[in-house]
Coordinates of C-alpha atoms and ligand atoms in Angstrom, one line a residue:
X1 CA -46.3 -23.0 43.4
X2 CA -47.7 -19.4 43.4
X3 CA -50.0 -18.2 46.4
X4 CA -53.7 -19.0 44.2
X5 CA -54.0 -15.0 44.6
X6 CA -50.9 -13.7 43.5
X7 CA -51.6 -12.0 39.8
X8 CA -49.2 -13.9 37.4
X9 CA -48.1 -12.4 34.0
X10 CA -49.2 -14.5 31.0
X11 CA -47.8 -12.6 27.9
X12 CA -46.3 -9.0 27.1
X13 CA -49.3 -7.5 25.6
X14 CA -48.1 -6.6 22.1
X15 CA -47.8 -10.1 21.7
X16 CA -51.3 -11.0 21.8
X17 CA -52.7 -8.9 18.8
X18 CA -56.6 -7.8 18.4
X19 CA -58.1 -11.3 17.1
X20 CA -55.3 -13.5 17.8
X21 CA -55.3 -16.6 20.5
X22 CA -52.3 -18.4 22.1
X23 CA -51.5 -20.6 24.8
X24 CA -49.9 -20.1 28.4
X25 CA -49.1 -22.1 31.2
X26 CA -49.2 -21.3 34.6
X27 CA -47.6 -24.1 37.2
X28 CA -48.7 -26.4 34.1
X29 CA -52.1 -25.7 33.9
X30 CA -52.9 -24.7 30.5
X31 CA -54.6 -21.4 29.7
X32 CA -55.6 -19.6 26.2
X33 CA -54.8 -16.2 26.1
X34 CA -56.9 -14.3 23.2
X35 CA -57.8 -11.0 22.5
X36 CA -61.1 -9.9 20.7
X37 CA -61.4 -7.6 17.4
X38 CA -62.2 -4.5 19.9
X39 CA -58.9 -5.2 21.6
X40 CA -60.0 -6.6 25.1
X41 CA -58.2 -9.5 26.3
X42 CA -59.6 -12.5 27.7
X43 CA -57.9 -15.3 29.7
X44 CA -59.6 -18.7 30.4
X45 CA -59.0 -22.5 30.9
X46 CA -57.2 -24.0 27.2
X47 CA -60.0 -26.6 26.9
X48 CA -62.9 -26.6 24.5
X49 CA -66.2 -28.3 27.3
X50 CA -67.3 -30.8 23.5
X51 CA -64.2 -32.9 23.2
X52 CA -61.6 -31.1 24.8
X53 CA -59.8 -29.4 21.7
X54 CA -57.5 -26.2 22.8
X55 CA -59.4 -22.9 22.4
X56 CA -55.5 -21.6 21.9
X57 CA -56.1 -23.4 18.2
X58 CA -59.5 -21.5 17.8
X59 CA -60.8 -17.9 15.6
X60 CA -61.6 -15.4 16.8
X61 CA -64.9 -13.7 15.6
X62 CA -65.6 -10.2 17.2
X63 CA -65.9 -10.8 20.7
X64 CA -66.3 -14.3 20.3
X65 CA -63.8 -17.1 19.9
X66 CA -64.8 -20.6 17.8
X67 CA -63.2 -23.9 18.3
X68 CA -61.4 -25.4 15.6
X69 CA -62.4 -29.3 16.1
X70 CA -66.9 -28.3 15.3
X71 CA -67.0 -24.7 15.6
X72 CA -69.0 -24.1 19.0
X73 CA -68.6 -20.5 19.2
X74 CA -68.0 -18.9 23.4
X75 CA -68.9 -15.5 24.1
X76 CA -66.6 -12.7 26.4
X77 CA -67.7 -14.8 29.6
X78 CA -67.5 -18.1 28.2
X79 CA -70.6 -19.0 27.8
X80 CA -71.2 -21.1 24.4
X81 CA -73.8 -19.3 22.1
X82 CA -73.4 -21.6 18.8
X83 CA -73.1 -25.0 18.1
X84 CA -72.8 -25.2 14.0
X85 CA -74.4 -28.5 13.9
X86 CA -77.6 -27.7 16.1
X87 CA -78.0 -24.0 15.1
X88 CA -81.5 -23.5 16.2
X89 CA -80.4 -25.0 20.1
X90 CA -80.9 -22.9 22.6
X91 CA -77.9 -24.0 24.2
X92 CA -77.7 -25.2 27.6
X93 CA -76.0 -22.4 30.1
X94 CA -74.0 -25.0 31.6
X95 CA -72.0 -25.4 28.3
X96 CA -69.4 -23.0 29.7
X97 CA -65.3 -22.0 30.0
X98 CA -63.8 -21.0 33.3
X99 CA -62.7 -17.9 32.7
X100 CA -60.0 -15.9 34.8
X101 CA -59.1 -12.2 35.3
X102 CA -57.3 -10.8 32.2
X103 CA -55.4 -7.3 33.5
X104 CA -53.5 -5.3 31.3
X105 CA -50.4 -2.9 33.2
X106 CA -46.7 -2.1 32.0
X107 CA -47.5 -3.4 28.3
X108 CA -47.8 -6.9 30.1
X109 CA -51.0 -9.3 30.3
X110 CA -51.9 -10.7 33.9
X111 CA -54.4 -12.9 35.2
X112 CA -55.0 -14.4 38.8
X113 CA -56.7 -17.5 39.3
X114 CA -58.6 -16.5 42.6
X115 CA -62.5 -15.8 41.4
X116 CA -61.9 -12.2 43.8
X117 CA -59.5 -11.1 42.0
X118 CA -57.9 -7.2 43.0
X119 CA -56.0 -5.3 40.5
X120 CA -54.6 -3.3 43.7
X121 CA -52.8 -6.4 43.6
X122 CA -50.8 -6.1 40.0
X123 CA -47.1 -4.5 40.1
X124 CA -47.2 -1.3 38.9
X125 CA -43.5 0.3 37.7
X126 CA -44.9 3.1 37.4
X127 CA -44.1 4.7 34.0
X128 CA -44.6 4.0 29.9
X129 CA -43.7 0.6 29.0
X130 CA -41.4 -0.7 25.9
X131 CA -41.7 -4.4 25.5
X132 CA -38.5 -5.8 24.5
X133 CA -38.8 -9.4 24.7
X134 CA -40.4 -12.7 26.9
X135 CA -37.6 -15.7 27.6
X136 CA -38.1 -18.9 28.7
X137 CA -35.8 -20.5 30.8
X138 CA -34.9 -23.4 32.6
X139 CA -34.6 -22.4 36.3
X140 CA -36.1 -22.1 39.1
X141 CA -38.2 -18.6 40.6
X142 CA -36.0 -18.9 43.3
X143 CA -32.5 -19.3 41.1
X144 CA -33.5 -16.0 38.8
X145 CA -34.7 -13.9 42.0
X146 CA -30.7 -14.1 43.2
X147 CA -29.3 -13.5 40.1
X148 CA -31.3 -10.6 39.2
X149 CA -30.4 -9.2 43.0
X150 CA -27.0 -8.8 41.4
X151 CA -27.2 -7.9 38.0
X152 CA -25.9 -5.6 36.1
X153 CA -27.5 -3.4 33.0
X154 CA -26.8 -2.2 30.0
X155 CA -26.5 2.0 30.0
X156 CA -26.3 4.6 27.2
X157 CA -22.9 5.6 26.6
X158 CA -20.7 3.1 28.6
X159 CA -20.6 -0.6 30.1
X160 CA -22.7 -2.6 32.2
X161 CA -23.6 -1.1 35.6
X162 CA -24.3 -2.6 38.6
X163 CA -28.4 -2.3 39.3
X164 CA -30.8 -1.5 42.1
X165 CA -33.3 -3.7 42.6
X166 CA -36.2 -3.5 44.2
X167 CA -39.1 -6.8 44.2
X168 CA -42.3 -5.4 43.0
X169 CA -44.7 -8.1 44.2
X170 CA -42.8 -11.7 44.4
X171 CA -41.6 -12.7 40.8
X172 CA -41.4 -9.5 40.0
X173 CA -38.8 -6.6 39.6
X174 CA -38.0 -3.1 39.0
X175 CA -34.4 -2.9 38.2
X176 CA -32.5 0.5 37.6
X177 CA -29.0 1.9 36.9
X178 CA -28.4 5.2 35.4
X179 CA -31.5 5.9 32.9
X180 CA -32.2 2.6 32.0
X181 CA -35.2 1.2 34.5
X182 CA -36.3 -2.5 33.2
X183 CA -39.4 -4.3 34.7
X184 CA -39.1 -8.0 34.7
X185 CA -42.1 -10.0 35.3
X186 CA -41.6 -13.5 35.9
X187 CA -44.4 -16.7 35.1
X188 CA -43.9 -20.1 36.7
X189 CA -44.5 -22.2 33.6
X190 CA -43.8 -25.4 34.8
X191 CA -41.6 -27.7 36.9
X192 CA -37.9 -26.0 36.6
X193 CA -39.2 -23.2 33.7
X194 CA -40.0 -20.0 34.1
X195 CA -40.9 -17.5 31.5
X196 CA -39.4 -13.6 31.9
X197 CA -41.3 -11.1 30.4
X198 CA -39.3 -7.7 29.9
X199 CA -40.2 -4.2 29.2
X200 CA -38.3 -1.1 29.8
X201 CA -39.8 1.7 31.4
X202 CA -39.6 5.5 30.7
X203 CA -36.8 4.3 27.7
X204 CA -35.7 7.6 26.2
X205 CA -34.0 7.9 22.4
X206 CA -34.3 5.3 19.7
X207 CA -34.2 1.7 19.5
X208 CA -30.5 1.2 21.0
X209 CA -31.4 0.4 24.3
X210 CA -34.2 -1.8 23.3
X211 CA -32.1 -4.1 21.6
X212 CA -28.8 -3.5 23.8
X213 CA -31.3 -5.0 27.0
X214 CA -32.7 -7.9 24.5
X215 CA -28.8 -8.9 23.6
X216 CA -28.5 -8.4 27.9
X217 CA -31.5 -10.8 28.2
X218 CA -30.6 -13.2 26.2
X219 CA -27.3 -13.2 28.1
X220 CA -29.1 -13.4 31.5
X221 CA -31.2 -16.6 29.9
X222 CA -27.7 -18.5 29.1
X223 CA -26.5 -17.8 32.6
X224 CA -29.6 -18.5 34.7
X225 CA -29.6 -22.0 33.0
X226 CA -25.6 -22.4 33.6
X227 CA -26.8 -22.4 37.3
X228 CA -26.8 -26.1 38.8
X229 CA -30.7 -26.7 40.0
X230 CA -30.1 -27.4 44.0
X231 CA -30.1 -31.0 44.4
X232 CA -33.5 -31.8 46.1
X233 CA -33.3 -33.5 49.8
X234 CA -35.3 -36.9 50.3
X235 CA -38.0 -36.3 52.7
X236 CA -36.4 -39.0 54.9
X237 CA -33.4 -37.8 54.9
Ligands
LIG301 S1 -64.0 -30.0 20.6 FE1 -64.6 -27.9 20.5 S2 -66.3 -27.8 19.3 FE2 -65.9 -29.9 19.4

């Protein structure tokens, strides 16, 4: 499990487009991930307070989002303004979503689920992001943190070479070799799967090394979960 304060990436942010909802999970707790028509994102708890249907299934309408299941519609904070079938209720200000920080830096989404949340806090790579791609893989933080200490990347021009890395903020990483500098920013999904989400930073020509460090990822995924899980010791033993 996290530390409750660390800021965890959710999505890379061309991913969630203006009006569009979708789900995330963070340690297993389920999260909605929705962006409203004038582009802000929002991140709160995946649970509609009527009958518990996911938000992540819900519209968006402006800066609101409706549930699917009766169409109780929640504004920016969560607060429900609307329920379809009472529509002259004043409704009650205790019909309500937690909501969590939504920060947007290096083209990815990030929320923390401490109420004081600091965006000092959020890696920062320092540059102009390309997205190239989010994996999900089976294996642990701990397994993808060594490999990635010894990976190499893809370069224009020539093979694979070996990378510097330096740890941003735990789970995450800057790694560089010749002109290609990658963030990877890693989400603890659930129990033995993680989620990687990639962006290159300062990429220079056309879309070459995009897809030459998608092919790389892709490779990286097949290999993390090639990796035997450590066997777990019995707390008597
Ligand atoms: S379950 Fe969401 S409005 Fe009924």
């Amino acid at each position: 499990m996290m530390p409750e304060r660390a800021w965890i990436p959710v999505a890379l942010s061309h991913v969630i487009e203006a009006g569009t909802s979708a789900g995330a999970l963070i340690d297993g707790a389920e999260l909605v991930v929705w962006r409203d028509r004038k582009g802000t994102a929002h991140i709160w708890e995946d649970r509609c307070p009527h009958r518990g249907m996911r938000m992540s299934f819900g519209f968006v309408r402006g800066d609101h989002i409706a549930c699917l299941y009766h169409g109780w519609q929640y504004d920016a904070a969560g607060q429900c303004r609307h329920i379809p079938a009472h529509p002259d209720l004043e409704v009650p200000a205790t019909i309500r979503i937690a909501t969590y920080a939504a920060e947007e830096r290096n083209g990815i989404i990030w929320t923390c689920l401490a109420e004081d949340a600091d965006i000092a806090g959020i890696p920062d790579a320092a540059g102009t992001a390309t997205p190239v791609r989010s994996l999900y893989v089976d294996c642990s933080m701990e397994t993808a943190a060594a490999a990635l200490a010894r990976a190499s990347l893809p370069v224009e021009g020539g093979p694979d070479e070996p990378a510097a890395v330096a740890e941003l903020l735990p789970g995450s990483w800057l790694l560089c070799a010749g002109a290609t500098r990658i963030m990877i920013a890693a989400q603890p999904v659930n129990r033995g799967k993680i989620a990687l989400h990639i962006v290159l930073i300062d990429a220079r020509g056309g879309s070459a090394l995009p897809k030459a460090v998608a092919r790389w990822a892709a490779a990286l995924r097949l290999r993390l979960e090639a990796i035997p899980a450590p066997i777990a010791t019995p707390e008597y033993a």
